[in-house]
mmCIF file of C-alpha atoms and ligand atoms in Angstrom:
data_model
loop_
_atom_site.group_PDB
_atom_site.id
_atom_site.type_symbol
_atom_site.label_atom_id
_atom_site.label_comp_id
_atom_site.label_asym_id
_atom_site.label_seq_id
_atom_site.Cartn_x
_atom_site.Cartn_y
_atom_site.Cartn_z
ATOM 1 C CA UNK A 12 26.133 -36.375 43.022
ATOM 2 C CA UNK A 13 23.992 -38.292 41.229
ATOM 3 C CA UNK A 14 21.707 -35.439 39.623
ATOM 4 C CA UNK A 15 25.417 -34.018 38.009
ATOM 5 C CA UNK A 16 26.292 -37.874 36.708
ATOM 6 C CA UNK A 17 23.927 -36.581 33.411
ATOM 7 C CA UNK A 18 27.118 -34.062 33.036
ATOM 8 C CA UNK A 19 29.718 -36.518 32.402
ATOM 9 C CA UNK A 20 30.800 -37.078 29.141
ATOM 10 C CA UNK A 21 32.690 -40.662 28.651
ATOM 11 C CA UNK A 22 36.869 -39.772 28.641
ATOM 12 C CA UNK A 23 36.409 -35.845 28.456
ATOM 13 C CA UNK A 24 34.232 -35.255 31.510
ATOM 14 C CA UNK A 25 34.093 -36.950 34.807
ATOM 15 C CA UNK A 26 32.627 -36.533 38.387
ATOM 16 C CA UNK A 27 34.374 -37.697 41.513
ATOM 17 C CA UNK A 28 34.287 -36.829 45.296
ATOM 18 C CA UNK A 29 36.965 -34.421 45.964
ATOM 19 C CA UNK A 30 39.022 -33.337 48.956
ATOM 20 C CA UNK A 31 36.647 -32.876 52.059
ATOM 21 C CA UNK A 32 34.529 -35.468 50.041
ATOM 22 C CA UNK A 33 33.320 -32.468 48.238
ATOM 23 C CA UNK A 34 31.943 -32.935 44.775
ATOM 24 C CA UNK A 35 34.590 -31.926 41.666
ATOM 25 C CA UNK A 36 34.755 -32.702 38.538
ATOM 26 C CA UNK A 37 37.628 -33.488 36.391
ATOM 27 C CA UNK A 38 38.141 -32.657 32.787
ATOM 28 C CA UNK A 39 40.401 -34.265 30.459
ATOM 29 C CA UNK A 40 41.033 -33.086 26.859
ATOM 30 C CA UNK A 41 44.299 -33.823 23.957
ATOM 31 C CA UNK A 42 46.293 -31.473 25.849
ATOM 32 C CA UNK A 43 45.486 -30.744 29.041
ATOM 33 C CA UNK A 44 43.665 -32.074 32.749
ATOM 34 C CA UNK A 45 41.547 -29.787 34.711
ATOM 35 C CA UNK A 46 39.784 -29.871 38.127
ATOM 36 C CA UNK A 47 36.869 -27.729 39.264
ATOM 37 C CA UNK A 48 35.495 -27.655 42.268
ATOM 38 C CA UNK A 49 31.592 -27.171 42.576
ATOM 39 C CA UNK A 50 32.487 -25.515 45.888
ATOM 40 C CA UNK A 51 32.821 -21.913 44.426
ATOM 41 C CA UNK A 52 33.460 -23.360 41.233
ATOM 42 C CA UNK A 53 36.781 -23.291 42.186
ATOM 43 C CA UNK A 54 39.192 -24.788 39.355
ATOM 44 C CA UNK A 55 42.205 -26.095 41.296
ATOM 45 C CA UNK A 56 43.940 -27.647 38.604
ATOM 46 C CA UNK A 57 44.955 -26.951 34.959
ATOM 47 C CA UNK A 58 48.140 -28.992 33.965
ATOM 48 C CA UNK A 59 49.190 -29.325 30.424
ATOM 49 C CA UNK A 60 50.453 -32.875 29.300
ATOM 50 C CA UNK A 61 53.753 -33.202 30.497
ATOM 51 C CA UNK A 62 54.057 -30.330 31.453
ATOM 52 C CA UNK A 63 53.841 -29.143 36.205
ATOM 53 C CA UNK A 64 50.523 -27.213 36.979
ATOM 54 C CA UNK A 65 49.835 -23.707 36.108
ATOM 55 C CA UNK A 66 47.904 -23.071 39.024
ATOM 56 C CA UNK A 67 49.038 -23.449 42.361
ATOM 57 C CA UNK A 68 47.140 -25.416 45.027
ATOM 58 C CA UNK A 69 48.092 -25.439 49.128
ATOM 59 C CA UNK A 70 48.785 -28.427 50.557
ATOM 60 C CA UNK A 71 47.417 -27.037 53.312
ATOM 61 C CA UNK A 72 44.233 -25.924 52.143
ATOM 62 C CA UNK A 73 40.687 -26.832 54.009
ATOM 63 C CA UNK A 74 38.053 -28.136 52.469
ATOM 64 C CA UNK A 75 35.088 -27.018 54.193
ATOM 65 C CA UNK A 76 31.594 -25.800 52.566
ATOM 66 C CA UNK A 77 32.233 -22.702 54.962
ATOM 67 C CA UNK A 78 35.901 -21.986 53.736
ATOM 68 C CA UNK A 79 37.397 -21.202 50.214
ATOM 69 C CA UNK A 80 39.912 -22.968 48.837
ATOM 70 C CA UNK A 81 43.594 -22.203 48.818
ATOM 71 C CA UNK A 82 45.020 -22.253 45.478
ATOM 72 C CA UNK A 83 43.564 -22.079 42.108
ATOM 73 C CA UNK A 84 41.405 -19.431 40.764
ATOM 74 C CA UNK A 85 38.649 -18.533 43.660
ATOM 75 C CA UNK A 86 35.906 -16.103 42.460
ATOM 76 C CA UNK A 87 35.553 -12.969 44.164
ATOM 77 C CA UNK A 88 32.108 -11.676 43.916
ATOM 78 C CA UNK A 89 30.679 -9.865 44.371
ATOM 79 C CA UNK A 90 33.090 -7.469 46.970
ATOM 80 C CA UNK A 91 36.688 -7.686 46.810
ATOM 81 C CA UNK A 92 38.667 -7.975 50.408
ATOM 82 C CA UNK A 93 36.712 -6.930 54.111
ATOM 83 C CA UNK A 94 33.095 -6.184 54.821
ATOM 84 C CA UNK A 95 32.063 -5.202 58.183
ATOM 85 C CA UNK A 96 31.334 -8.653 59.642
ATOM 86 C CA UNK A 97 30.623 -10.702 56.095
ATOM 87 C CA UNK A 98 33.346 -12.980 54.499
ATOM 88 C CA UNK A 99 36.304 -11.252 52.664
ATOM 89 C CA UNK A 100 36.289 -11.728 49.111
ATOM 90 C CA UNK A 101 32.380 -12.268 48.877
ATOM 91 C CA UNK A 102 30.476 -14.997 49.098
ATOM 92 C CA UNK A 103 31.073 -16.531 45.848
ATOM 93 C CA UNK A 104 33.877 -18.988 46.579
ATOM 94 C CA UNK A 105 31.961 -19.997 49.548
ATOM 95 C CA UNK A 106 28.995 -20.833 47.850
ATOM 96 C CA UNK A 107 27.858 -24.534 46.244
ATOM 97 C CA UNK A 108 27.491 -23.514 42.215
ATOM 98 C CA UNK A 109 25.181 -25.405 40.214
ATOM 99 C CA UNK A 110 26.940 -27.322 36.822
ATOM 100 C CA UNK A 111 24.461 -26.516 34.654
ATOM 101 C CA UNK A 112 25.947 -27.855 30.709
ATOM 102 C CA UNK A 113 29.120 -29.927 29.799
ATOM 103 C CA UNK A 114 29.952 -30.196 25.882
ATOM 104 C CA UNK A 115 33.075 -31.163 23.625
ATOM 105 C CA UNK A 116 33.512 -28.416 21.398
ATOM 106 C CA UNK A 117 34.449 -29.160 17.870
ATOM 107 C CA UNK A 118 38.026 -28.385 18.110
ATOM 108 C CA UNK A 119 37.981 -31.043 20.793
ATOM 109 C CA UNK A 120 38.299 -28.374 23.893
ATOM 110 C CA UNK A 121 35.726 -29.480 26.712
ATOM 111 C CA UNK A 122 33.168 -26.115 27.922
ATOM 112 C CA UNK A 123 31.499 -26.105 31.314
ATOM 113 C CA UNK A 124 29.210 -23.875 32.038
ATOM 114 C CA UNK A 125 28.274 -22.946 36.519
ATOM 115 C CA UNK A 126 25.107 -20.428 37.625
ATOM 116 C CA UNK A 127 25.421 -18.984 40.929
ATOM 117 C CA UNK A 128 22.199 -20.323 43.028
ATOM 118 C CA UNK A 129 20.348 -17.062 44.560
ATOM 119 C CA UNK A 130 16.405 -16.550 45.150
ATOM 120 C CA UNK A 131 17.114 -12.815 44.054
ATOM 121 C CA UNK A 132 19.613 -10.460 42.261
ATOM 122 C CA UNK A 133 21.461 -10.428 39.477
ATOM 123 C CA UNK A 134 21.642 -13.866 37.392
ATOM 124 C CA UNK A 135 25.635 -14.840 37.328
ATOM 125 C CA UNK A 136 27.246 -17.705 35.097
ATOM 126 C CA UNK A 137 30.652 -18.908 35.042
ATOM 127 C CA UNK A 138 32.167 -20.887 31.471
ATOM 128 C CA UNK A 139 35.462 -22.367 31.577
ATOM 129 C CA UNK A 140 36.760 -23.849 28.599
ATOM 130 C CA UNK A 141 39.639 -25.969 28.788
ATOM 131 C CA UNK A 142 42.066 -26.627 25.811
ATOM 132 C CA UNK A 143 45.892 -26.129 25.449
ATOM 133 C CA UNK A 144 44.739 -22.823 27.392
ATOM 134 C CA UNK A 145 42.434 -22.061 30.163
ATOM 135 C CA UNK A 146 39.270 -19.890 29.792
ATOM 136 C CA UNK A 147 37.689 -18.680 32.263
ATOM 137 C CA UNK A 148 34.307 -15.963 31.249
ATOM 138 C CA UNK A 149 32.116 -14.456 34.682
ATOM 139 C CA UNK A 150 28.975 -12.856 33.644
ATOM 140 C CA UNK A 151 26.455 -10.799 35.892
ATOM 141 C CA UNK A 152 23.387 -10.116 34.068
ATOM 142 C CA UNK A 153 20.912 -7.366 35.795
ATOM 143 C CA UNK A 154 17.609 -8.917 35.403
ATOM 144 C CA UNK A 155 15.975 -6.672 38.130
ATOM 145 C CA UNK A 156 14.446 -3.524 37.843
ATOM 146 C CA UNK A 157 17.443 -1.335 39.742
ATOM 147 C CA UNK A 158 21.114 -0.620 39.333
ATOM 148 C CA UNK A 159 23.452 -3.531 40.431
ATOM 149 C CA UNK A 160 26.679 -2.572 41.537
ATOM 150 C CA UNK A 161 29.523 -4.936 42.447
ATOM 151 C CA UNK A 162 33.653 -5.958 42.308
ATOM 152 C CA UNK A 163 34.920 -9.302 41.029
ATOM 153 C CA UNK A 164 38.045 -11.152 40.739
ATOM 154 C CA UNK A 165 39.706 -14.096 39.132
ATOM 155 C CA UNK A 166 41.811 -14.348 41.871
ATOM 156 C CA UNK A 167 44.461 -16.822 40.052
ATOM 157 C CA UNK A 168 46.857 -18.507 41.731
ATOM 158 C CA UNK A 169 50.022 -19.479 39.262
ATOM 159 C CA UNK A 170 52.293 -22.072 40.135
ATOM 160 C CA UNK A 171 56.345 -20.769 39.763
ATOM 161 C CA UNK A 172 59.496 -22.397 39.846
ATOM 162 C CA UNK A 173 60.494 -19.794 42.615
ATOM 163 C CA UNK A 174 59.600 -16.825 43.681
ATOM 164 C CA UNK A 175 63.069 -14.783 43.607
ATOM 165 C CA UNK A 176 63.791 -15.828 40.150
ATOM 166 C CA UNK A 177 60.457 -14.640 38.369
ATOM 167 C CA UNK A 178 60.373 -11.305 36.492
ATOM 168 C CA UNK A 179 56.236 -10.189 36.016
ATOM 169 C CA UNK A 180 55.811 -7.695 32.940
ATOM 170 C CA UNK A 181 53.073 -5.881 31.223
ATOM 171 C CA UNK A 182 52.724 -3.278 34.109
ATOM 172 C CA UNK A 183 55.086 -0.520 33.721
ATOM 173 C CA UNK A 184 53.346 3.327 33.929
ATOM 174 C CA UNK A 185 50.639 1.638 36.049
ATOM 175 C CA UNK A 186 49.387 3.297 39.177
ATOM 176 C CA UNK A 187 48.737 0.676 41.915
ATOM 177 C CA UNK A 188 47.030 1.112 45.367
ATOM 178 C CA UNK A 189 49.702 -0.250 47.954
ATOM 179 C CA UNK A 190 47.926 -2.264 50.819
ATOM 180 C CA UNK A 191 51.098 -2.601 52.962
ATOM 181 C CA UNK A 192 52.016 1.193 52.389
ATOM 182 C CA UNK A 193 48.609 2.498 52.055
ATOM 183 C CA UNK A 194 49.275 4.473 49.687
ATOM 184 C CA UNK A 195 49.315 4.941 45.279
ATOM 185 C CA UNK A 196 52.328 4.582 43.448
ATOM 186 C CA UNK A 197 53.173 4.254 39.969
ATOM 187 C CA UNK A 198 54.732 1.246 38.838
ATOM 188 C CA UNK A 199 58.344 2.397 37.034
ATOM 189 C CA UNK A 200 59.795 -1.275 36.652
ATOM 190 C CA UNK A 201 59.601 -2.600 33.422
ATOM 191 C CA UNK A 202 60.569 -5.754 34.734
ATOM 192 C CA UNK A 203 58.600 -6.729 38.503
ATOM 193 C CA UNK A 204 60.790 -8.604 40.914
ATOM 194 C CA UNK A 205 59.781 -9.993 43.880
ATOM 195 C CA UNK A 206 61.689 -9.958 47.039
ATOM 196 C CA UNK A 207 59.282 -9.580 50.218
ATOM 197 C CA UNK A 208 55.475 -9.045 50.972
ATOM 198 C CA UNK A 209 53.988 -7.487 47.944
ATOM 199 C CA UNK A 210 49.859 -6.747 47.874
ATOM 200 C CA UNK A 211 49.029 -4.068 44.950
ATOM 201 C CA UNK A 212 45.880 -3.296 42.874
ATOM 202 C CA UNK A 213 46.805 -2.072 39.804
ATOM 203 C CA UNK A 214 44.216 0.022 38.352
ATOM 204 C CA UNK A 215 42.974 1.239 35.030
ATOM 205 C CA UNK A 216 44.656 -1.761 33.097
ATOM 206 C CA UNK A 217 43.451 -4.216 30.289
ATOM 207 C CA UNK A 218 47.270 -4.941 29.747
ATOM 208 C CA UNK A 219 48.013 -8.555 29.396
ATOM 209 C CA UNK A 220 50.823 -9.581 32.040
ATOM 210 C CA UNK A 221 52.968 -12.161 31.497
ATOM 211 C CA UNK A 222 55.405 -14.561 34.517
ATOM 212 C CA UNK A 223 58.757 -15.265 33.067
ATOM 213 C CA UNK A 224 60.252 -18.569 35.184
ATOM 214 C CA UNK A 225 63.376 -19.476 34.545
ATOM 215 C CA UNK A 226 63.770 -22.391 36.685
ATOM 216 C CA UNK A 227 60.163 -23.949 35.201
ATOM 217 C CA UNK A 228 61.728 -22.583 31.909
ATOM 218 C CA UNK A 229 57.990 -21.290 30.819
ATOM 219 C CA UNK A 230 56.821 -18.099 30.526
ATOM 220 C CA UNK A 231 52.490 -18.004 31.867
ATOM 221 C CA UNK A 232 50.421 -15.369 30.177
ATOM 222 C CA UNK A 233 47.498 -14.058 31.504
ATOM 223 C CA UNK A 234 45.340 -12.446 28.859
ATOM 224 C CA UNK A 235 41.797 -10.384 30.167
ATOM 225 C CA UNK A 236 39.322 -8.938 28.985
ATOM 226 C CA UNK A 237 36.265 -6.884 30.644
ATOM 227 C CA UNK A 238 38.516 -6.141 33.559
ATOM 228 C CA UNK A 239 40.380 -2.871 34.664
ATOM 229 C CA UNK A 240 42.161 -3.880 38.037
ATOM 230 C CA UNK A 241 45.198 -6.481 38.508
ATOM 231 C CA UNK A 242 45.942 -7.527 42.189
ATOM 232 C CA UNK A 243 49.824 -8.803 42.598
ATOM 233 C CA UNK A 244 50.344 -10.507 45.475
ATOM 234 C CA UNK A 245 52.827 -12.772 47.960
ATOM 235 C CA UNK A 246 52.275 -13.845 51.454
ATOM 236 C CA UNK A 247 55.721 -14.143 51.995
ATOM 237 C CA UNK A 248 57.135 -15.108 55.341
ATOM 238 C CA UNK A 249 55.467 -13.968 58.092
ATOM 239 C CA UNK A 250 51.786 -14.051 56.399
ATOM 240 C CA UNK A 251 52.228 -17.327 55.455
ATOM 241 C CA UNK A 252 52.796 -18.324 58.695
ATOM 242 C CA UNK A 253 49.657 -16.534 59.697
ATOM 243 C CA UNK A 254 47.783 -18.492 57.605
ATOM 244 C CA UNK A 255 46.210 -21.735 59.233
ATOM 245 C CA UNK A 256 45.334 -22.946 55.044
ATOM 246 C CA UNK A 257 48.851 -22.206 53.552
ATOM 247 C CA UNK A 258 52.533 -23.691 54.487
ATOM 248 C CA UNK A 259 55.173 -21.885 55.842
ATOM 249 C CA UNK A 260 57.127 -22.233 52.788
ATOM 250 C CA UNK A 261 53.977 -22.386 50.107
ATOM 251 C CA UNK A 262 54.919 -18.558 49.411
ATOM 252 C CA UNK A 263 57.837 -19.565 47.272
ATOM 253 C CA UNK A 264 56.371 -21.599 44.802
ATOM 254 C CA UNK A 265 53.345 -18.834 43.660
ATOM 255 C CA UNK A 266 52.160 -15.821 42.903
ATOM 256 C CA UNK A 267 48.630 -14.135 42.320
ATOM 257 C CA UNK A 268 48.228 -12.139 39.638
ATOM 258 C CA UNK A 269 44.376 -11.548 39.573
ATOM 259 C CA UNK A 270 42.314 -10.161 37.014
ATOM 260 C CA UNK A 271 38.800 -8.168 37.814
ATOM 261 C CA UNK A 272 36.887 -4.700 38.387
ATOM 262 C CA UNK A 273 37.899 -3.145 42.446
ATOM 263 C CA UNK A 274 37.551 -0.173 44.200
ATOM 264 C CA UNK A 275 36.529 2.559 41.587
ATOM 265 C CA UNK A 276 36.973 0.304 39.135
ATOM 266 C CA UNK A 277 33.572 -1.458 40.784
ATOM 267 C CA UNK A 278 30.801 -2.267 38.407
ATOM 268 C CA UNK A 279 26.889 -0.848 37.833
ATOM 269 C CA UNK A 280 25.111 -2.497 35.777
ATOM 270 C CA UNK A 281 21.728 -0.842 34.967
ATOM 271 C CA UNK A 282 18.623 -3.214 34.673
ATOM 272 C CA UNK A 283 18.783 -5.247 31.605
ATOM 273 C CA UNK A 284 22.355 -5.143 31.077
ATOM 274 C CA UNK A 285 25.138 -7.706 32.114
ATOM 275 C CA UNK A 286 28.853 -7.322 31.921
ATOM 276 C CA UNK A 287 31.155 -10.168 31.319
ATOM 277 C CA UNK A 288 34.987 -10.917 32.697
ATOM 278 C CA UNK A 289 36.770 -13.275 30.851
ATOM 279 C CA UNK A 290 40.452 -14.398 31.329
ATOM 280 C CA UNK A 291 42.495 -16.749 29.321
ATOM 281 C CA UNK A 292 45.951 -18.358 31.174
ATOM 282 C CA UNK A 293 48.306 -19.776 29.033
ATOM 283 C CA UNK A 294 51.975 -20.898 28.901
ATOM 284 C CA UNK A 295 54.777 -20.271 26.424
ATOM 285 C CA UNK A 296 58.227 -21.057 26.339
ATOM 286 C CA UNK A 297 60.852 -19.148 28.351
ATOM 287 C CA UNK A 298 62.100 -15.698 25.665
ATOM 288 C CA UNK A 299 65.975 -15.684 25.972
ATOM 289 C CA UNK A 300 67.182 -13.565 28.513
ATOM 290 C CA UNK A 301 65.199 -14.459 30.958
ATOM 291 C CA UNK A 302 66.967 -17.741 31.973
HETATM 292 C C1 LIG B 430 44.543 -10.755 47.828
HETATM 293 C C2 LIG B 430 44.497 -9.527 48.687
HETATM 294 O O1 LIG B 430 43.806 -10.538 46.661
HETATM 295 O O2 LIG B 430 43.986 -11.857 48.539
HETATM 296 C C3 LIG B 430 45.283 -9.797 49.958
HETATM 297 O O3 LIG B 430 45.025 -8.425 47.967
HETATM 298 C C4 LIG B 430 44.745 -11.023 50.659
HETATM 299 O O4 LIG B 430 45.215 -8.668 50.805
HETATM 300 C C5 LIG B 430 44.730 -12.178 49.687
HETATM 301 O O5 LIG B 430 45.544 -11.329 51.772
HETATM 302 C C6 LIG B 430 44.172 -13.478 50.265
HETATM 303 O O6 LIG B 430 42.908 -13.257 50.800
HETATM 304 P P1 LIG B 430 42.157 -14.440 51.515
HETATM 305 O O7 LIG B 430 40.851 -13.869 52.003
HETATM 306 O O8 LIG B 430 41.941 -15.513 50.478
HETATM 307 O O9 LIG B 430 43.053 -14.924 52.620
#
């Protein structure tokens, strides 16, 4: 803790010992608060002034150096889902990031910039910048001498007002891979309503998608860039209750919409070159019609 105190910056940056007595730090600008965790350099919070939290975070989350976080925006990195006997989602969100740089840029928005510790491979950074919108930019940079291949994922959790009322758009004509069915299917809603289990890649899309809540009268845009696949997903009820780090009732209150490169969508990066996922979240006020 007290090699990262040369991080904080008086008012806009500060350090404290987070859930599980894990190091965070907390970042407070004109318009916004935000908590990251150095524990996968997980950010579990980004709440506007006066406004509930964008992301959601379980309540019944652990916070253990071997566990990820429940909630938020976990990294996925570099596999997306199962591996033979190695922890879904990669390693990433289970691993102790470094803060490397802290700074107040001059429109007042606070930058932090995270390197992924590892004696070999590829060299990978995380930058969040936090304003009256979150940024969030993953880089892998080959600096070896042989391909690098690998999936990632901003696996965003958003906080809604409930789950039955929201109405997801910006993924109509999109072909999806269907875990529950197993199978591809093309997307034909305009408008995607949610009314059970739902766990879809979406593939070959930059498209921005934006949540419409009526009941938190907002509308949350997620904006990418650098990223071809877009997982959807909701516990619902009989997952949740499968799963020891997430209530009963949690599924009600989010949805994932994740943003990153799966499947045959996975990235090679030949030496020397680096590749860079960035996604912006953002809220807006409700369009008429949708409340
Ligand atoms: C989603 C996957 O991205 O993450 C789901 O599509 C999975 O299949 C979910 O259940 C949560 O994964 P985990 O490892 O955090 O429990």
């Amino acid at each position: 803790m007290q090699a990262l105190k040369q991080h904080e910056i008086p008012g806009r940056v500060s350090l404290f010992s987070g859930k599980g007595g894990l190091p965070a730090v907390r970042i407070e600008t004109a318009w916004s608060l935000a908590e990251i965790y150095l524990h996968g350099a997980h950010v579990t919070r980004f709440q506007k002034t006066g406004e509930p939290p964008l992301l959601f975070l379980s309540e019944a989350s652990q916070y253990d150096a071997d566990k990820p976080i429940r909630g938020g925006v976990p990294l996925i990195y570099p596999w997306f889902g199962g591996r033979d006997g190695l922890p879904a989602h990669g390693t990433a969100r289970i691993t102790s990031w470094d803060l490397t740089e802290t700074r107040v840029l001059p429109d007042g928005r606070v930058r932090l910039r995270f390197h992924l510790p590892s004696a070999d491979g590829p060299e990978v950074d995380y930058v969040v910048t936090v304003g009256s919108s979150l940024t969030m930019e993953f880089t892998v940079a080959n600096t070896g001498t042989a391909d690098v291949t690998f999936e990632n994922c901003l696996h965003s959790y958003f906080h809604v007002g409930d789950i039955r009322r929201i109405g997801i758009t910006g993924l109509r004509g999109v072909a999806y891979f269907d875990c529950l069915l197993a199978a591809t299917r093309t997307e034909t809603a305009e408008t995607l309503r949610i009314a059970g289990e739902v766990d879809r890649t979406y593939q070959n899309t930059a498209a921005t998608v934006e949540i419409h809540d009526p009941v938190l009268g907002r509308t949350l845009r997620v904006r990418k860039s650098g990223s071809l696949s877009t997982v959807v997903w909701n516990p619902w009820i009989a997952k949740s209750q499968r799963m020891p780090d997430f209530g009963d009732n949690e599924y009600q209150t989010m949805v994932c919409v994740e943003s990153g490169n799966i499947a045959e969508h996975a990235i090679t990066l030949q030496p020397g070159i680096r590749h860079s996922l960035q996604v912006e979240v953002d809220d807006l006020p409700l369009d008429r019609g949708w409340d």
